[in-house]
Structure formats: C-alpha cells, structure tokens
CSV table of C-alpha atoms in Angstrom, one decimal:
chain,number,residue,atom,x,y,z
A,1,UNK,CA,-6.4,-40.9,-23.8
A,2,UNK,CA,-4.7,-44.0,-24.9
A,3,UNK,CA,-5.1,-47.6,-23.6
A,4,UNK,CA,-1.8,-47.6,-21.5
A,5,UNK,CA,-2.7,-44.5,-19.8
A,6,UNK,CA,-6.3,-45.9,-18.7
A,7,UNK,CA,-6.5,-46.6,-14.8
A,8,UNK,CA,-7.3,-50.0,-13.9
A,9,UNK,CA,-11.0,-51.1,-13.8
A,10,UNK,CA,-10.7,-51.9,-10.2
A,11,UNK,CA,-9.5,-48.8,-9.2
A,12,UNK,CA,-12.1,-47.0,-7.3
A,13,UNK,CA,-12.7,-43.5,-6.0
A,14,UNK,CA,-13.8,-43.3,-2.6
A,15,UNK,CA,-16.8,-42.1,-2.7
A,16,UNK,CA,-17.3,-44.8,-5.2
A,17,UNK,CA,-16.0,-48.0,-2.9
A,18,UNK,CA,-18.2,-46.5,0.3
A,19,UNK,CA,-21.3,-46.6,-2.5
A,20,UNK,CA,-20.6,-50.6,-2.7
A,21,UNK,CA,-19.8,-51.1,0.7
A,22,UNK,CA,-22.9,-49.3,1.5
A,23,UNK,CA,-24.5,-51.0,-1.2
A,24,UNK,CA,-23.3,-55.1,0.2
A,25,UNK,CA,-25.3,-53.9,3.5
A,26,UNK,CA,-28.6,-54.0,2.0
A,27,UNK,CA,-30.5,-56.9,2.0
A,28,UNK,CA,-30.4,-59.5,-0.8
A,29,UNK,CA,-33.4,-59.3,-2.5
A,30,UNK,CA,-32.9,-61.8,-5.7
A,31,UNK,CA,-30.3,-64.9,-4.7
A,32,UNK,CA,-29.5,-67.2,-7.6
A,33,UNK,CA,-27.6,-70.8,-6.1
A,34,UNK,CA,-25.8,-73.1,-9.0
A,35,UNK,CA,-28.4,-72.7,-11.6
A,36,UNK,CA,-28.0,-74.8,-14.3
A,37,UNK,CA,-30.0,-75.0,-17.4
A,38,UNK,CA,-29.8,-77.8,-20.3
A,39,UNK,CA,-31.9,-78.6,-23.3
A,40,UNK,CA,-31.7,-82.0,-24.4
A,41,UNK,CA,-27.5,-82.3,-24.6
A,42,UNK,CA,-26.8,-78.9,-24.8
A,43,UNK,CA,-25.9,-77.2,-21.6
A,44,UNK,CA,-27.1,-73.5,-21.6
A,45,UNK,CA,-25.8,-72.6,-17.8
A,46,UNK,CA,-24.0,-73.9,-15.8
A,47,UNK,CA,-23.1,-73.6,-12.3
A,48,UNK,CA,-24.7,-69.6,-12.2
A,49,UNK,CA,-24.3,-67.7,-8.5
A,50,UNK,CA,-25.3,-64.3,-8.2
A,51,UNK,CA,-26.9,-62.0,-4.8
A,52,UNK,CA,-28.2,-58.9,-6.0
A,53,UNK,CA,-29.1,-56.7,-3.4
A,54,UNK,CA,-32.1,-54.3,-2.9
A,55,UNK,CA,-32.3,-51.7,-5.0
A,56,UNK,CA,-29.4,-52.6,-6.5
A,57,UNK,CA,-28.8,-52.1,-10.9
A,58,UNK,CA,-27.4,-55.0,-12.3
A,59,UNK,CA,-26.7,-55.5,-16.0
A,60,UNK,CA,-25.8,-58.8,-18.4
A,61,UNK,CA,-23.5,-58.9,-21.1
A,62,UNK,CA,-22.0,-61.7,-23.0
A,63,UNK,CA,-21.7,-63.3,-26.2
A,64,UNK,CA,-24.2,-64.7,-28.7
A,65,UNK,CA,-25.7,-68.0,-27.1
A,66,UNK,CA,-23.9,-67.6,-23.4
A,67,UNK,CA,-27.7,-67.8,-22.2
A,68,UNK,CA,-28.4,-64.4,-21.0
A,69,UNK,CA,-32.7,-64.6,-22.2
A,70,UNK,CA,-32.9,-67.9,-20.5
A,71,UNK,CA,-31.4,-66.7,-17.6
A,72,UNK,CA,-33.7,-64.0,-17.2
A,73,UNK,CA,-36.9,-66.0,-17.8
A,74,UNK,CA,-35.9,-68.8,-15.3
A,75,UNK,CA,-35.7,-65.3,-12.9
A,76,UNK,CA,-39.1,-64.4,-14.5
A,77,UNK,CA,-40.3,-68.0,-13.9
A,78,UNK,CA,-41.5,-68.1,-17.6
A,79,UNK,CA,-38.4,-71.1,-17.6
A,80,UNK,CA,-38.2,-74.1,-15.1
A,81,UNK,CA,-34.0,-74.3,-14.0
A,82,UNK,CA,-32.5,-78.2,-14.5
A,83,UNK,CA,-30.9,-77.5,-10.8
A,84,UNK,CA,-30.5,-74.9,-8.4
A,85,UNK,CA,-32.4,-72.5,-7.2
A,86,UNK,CA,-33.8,-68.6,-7.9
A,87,UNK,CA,-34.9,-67.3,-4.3
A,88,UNK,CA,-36.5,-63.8,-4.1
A,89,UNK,CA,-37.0,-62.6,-0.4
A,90,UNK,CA,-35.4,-66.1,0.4
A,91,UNK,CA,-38.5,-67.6,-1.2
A,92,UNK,CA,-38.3,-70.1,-4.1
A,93,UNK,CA,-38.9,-69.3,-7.3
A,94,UNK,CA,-41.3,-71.1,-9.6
A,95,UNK,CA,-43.6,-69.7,-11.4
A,96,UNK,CA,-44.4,-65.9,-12.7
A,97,UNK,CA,-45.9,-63.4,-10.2
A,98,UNK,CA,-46.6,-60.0,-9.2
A,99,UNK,CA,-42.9,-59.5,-7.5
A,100,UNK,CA,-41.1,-59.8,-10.7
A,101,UNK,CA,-41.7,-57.1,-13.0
A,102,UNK,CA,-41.0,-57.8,-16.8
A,103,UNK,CA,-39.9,-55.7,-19.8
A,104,UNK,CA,-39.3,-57.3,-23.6
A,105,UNK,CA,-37.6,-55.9,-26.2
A,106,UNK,CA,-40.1,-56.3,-28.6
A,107,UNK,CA,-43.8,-53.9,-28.0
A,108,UNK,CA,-45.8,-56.1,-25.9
A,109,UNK,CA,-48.7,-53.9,-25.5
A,110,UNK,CA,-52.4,-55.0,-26.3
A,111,UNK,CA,-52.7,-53.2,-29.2
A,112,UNK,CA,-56.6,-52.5,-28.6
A,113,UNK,CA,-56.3,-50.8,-25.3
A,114,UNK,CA,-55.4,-47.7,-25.0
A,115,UNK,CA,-52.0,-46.2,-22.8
A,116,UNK,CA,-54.0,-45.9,-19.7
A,117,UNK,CA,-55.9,-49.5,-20.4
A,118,UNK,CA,-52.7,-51.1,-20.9
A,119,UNK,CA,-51.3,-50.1,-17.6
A,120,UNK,CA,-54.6,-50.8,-15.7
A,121,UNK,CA,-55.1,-53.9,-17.1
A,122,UNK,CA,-52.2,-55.8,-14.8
A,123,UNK,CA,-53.8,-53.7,-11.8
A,124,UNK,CA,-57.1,-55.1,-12.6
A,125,UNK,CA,-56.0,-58.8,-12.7
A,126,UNK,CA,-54.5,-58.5,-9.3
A,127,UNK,CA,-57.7,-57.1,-8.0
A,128,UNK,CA,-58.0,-53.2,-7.9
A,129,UNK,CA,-61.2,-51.5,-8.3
A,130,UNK,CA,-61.5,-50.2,-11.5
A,131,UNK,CA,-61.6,-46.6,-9.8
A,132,UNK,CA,-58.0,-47.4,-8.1
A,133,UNK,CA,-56.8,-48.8,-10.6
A,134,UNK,CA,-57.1,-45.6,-12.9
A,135,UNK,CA,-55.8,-43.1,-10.4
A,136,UNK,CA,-53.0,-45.2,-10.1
A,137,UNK,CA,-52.2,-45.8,-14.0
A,138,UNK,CA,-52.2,-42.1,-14.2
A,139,UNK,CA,-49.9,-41.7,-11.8
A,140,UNK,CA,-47.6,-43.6,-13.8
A,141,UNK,CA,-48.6,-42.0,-16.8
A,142,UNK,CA,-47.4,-38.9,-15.2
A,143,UNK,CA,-44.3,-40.4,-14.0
A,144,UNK,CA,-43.4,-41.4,-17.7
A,145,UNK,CA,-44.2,-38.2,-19.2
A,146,UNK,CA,-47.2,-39.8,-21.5
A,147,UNK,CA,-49.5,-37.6,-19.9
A,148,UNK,CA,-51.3,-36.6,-23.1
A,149,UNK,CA,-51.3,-39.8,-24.4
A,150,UNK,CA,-53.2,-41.5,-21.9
A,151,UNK,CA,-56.2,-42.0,-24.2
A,152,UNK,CA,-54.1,-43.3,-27.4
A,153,UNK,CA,-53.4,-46.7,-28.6
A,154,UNK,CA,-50.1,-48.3,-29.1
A,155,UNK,CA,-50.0,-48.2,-33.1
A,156,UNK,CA,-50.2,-44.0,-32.6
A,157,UNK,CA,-47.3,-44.1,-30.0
A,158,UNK,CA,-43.0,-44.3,-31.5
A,159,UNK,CA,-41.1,-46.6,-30.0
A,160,UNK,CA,-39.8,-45.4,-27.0
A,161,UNK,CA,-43.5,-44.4,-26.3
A,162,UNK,CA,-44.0,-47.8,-26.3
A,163,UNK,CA,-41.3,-48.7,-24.2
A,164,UNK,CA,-42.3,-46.0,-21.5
A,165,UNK,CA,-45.8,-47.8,-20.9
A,166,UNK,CA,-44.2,-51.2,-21.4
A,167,UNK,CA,-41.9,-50.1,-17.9
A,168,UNK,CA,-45.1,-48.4,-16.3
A,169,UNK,CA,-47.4,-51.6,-17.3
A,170,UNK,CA,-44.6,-53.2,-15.6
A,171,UNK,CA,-44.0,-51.4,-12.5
A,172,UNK,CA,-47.9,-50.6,-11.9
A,173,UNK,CA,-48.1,-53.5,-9.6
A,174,UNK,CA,-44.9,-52.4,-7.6
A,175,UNK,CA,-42.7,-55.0,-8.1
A,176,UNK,CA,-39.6,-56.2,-5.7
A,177,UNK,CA,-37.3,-56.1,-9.6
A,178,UNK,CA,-37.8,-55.6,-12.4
A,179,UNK,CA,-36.5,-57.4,-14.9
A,180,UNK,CA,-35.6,-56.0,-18.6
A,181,UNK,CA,-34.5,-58.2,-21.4
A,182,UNK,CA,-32.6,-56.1,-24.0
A,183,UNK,CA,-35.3,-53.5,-23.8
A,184,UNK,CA,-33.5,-50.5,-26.1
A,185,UNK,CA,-32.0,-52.8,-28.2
A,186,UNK,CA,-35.0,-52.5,-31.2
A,187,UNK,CA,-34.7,-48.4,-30.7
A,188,UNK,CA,-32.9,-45.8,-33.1
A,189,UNK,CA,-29.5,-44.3,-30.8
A,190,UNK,CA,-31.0,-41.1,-29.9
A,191,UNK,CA,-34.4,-42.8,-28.6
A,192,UNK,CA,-32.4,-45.0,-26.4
A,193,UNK,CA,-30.0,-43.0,-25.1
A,194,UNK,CA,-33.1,-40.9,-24.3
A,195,UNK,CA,-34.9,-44.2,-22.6
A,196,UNK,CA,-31.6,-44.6,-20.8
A,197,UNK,CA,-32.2,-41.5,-19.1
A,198,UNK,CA,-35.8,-42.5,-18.3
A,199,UNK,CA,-34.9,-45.8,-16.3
A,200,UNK,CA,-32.2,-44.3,-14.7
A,201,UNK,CA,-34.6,-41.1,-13.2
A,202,UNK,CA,-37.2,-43.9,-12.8
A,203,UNK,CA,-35.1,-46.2,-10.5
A,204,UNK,CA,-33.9,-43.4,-8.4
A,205,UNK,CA,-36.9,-42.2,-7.5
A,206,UNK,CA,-39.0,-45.5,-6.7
A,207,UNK,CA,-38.0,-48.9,-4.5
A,208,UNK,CA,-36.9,-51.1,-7.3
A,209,UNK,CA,-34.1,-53.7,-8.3
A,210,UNK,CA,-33.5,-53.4,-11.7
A,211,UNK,CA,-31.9,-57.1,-13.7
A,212,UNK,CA,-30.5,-55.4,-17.1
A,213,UNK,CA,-29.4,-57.6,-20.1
A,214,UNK,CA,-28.1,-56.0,-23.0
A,215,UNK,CA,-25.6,-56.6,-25.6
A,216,UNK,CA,-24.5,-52.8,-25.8
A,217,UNK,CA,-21.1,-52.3,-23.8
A,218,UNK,CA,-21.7,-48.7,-23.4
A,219,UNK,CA,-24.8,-49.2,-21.8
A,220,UNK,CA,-24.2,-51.5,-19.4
A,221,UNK,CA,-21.1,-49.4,-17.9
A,222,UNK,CA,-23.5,-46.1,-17.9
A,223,UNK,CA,-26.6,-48.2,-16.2
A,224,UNK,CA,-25.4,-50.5,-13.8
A,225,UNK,CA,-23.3,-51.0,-10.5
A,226,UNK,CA,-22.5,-54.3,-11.0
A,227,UNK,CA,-22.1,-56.3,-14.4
A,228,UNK,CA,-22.6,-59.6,-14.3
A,229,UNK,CA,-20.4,-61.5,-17.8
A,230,UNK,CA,-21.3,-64.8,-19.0
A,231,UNK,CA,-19.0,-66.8,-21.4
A,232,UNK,CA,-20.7,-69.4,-23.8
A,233,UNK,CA,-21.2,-73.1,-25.0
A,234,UNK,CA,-21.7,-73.7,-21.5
A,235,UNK,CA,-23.2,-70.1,-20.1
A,236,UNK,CA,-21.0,-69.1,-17.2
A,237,UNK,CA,-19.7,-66.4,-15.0
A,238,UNK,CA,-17.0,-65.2,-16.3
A,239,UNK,CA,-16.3,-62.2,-13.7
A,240,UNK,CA,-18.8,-60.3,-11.8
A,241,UNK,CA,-17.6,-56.4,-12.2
A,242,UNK,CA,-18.2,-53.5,-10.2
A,243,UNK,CA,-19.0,-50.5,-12.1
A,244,UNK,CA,-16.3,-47.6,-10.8
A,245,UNK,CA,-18.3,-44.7,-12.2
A,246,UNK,CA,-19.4,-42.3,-9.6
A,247,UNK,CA,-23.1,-41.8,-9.1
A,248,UNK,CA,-25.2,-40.5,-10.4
A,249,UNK,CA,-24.1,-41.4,-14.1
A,250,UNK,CA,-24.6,-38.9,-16.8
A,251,UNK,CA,-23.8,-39.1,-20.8
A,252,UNK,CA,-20.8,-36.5,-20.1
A,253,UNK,CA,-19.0,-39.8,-18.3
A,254,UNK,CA,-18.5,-41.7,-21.8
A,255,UNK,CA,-15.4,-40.9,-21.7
A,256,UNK,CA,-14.5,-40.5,-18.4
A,257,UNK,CA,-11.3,-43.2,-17.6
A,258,UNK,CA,-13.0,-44.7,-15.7
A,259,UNK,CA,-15.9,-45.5,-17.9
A,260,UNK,CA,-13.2,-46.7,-20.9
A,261,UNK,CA,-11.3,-48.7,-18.8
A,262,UNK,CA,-14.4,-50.6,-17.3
A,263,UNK,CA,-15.8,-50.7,-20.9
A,264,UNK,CA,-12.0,-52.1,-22.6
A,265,UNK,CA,-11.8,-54.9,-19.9
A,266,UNK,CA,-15.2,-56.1,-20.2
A,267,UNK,CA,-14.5,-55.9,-24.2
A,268,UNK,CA,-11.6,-58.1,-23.6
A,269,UNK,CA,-13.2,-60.8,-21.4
A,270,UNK,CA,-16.0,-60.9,-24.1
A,271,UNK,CA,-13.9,-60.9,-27.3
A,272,UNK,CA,-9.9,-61.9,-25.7
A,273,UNK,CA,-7.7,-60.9,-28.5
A,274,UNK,CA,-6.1,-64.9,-29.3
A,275,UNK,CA,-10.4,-65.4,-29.8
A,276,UNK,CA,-10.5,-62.3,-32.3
A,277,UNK,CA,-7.2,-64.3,-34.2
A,278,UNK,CA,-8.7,-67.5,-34.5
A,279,UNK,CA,-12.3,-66.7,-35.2
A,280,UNK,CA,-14.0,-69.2,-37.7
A,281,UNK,CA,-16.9,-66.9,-38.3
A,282,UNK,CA,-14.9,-64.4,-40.7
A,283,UNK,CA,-16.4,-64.6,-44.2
A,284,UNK,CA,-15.0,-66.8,-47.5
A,285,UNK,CA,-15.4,-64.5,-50.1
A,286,UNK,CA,-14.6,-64.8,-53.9
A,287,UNK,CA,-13.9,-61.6,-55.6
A,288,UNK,CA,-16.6,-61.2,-58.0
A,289,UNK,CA,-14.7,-58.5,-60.4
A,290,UNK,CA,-11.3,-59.4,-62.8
A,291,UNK,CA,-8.6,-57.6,-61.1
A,292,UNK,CA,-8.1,-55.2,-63.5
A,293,UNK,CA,-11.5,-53.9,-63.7
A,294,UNK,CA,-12.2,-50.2,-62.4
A,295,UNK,CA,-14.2,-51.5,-59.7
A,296,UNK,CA,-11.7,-54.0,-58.5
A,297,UNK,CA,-8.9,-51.6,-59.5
A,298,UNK,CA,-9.5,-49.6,-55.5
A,299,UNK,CA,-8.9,-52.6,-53.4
C-alpha cells in the first residue's frame, strides 16, 4: 500500500472510538499539571500535561534528549520536578513508593538471590510474612511462565528471563502503574517481540496502568492506546495520539493501514522532512582510497 493511499491516523473504526470514549470514563489514575524540569540553564521539560486514566496503556516517543527518562523518574519520584505537579489518585507525588511500579532497561536483579528471592524480596520490605510472601512470588512466577526457574539466579537466566522477573519483581506489590523505561530496548528482535506479547497478556489480565517509553515506533503503535510525543531542547508535547488499532493488538496488525498510517505520522512529527534536509549531524567524510583504485572504483 503506498503512502497516498493510507487512511488518515485519526480515522477511527467504531468499535475503536467507543473503546476511547469508554476508555475517557474511567477514572484518572496518574495526572501530570505543567511539569517543568531544568538543570542548571538547560530546560529539560517544559510545560508537560497529561491524564492517563486507569488501566489505561500509554507509551513515549521522541527524539534523543526531548526528556522522556526524566520524565518518567519524576513519575517514579526517583526525580524532584522544578514546577508542577505529578498527582496519582489526586495525591502528590514526591518520593518513590509501593504505588508506582518500576521496570529498567538494564537487569536490575540482585544477582545473589535467586528468581523467587528476587520477587519476594520487595514483598518482604513492605511487610509480608515470609510464608505469604512466597506463595505469592510463585504466583507470579507462574504468571510469567518462569515456573522451573524459580530456584535459579539471574546470571543462569537470558535476557528476556530477566526481564520477566524484573516486571513480576515489579508488580509483586500490586502497583496502581507501572512504569517501564525502554525495557526491550537491550533485547535481540525476536526476544522482544516475544516480551511484547508478555506485557500485553500481562496487562489484560491484572488491574494495572502501564507508562511505556521507547524509542521503537513499531512498538509503541502495537502497545499503546494513547502515544504521548515530546519534541526536544526544551521537552514538550508535541501531540498526544490516539492509537486507531482495534483491540486486542496482534503482530498480524503491522501492516494493517491503520497501524502504517499511525506509525508515518508519528515518524513525521519526530523526524519532519525540512528537519531530515537540514540535519547537521550527517557525517564529513574524506574518501580514504585514490579514485581509481578497485575499491574506490564501486562508488
């Protein structure tokens, strides 16, 4: 299908505008209000406004430095905001806590406990018996499909192991959202298309608000309902897109119009074509070969 014969990103099936209009019912369950962020004179966000309702998926896309980590940990509370605010539940937030569930990109498991350890250990620190805290590790275990792993440590796991108990370590405490900062972006394509899969089975079967950032255009149209794109030097909305892909989203929808029209506009807002033509960033090369030699001889 070729570009002019995509439909436009805003069209929407209805099945697919009674989902959102369902979906703007809900309560809000994470509220950001003119966030702004600045280190020293450089100003990271500015002016950031976002409702993101419960059980709602919402992903982050932008350019390089348009401030999409720090905008997640100032949701985390692993980042103080200059102004504004970061309400969950229409409380303030401030500070890390058991609400706010939080995935990396890189392997943050202790590396001397084992799968089940690692998932207790959060359950423990919020005060569980040992005993609950067990049964309900295993639980998740199960849930993740790591049941014969339970007893293994992280260095015997690959990486979407890893990244399986680093969402169940996550969600153990069950967490109001949970937040995920570019967690498949260190995997190989088949592993995280298969850890795609995961969080999507994941967040339709348990009561969670997922906050997505990536930097992978295909996977933000095939996770979320709403993507939220910053532009940068200073972070910013840019536009706030709802995803018209029916639900619930498979691989076979790559190339669905839909998905390639949602996925060419977002393209565009991140890289606009008079950007692409004046881009500083290209390389100054010297041609290291004399132009008749036989390896300069195919250019």
């Amino acid at each position: 299908m070729t570009e002019k014969e995509l439909p436009s990103y805003l069209d929407q099936a209805p099945e697919v505008k009674d989902r959102f209009d369902r979906l703007k019912q809900r309560p809000v369950t994470m509220e950001v209000k003119g966030l702004n962020k600045q280190f020293g004179e450089v100003i990271a966000l500015k002016d950031i406004n976002l409702k993101i309702h419960k059980r709602e998926f919402v992903c982050v896309i932008g350019p390089s430095g348009c401030g999409k980590s720090t905008l997640i940990r100032i949701l985390a509370g692993l980042e103080q905001a200059s102004s504004g605010q970061v309400l969950l539940n229409g409380e303030a937030v401030t500070e890390p806590g058991p609400e706010r569930g939080m995935v990396f990109q890189g392997y943050t498991l202790f590396p001397w406990l084992t799968v089940k350890k690692n998932i207790m250990f959060g359950l423990i620190e919020s005060g569980y018996d040992k005993g609950t805290a067990e049964s309900e590790a295993r639980e998740w275990i199960n849930l993740i499909g790591l049941t014969k792993f339970e007893n293994s440590y992280p260095h015997q796991l690959s990486g979407g192991m890893k990244q399986r108990v680093a969402i169940a370590r996550a969600l153990a405490n069950r967490p109001k959202v949970l937040l995920m900062d570019e967690p498949f972006g260190a995997l190989d394509a088949q592993t995280r298309a298969k850890m795609q899969a995961y969080l999507l089975e994941i967040w339709k079967n348990i009561d969670i608000t997922v906050f997505f950032i990536t930097h992978d255009l295909d996977e933000a149209v095939y996770l979320a309902d709403r993507i939220l794109v910053l532009k940068a030097n200073p972070g910013e909305v840019q536009e706030i897109v709802e995803v018209p892909v029916p639900q619930p989203r498979s691989p076979d929808q790559f190339m669905n119009p839909e998905f390639l029209a949602t996925k060419q506009h977002i393209e565009e807002l991140i890289h606009p074509p008079s950007e692409q033509e004046e881009d500083d960033d290209h390389l100054n090369l010297v041609r290291m070969v004399h132009v008749n030699d036989d390896v300069g001889s195919v250019f």
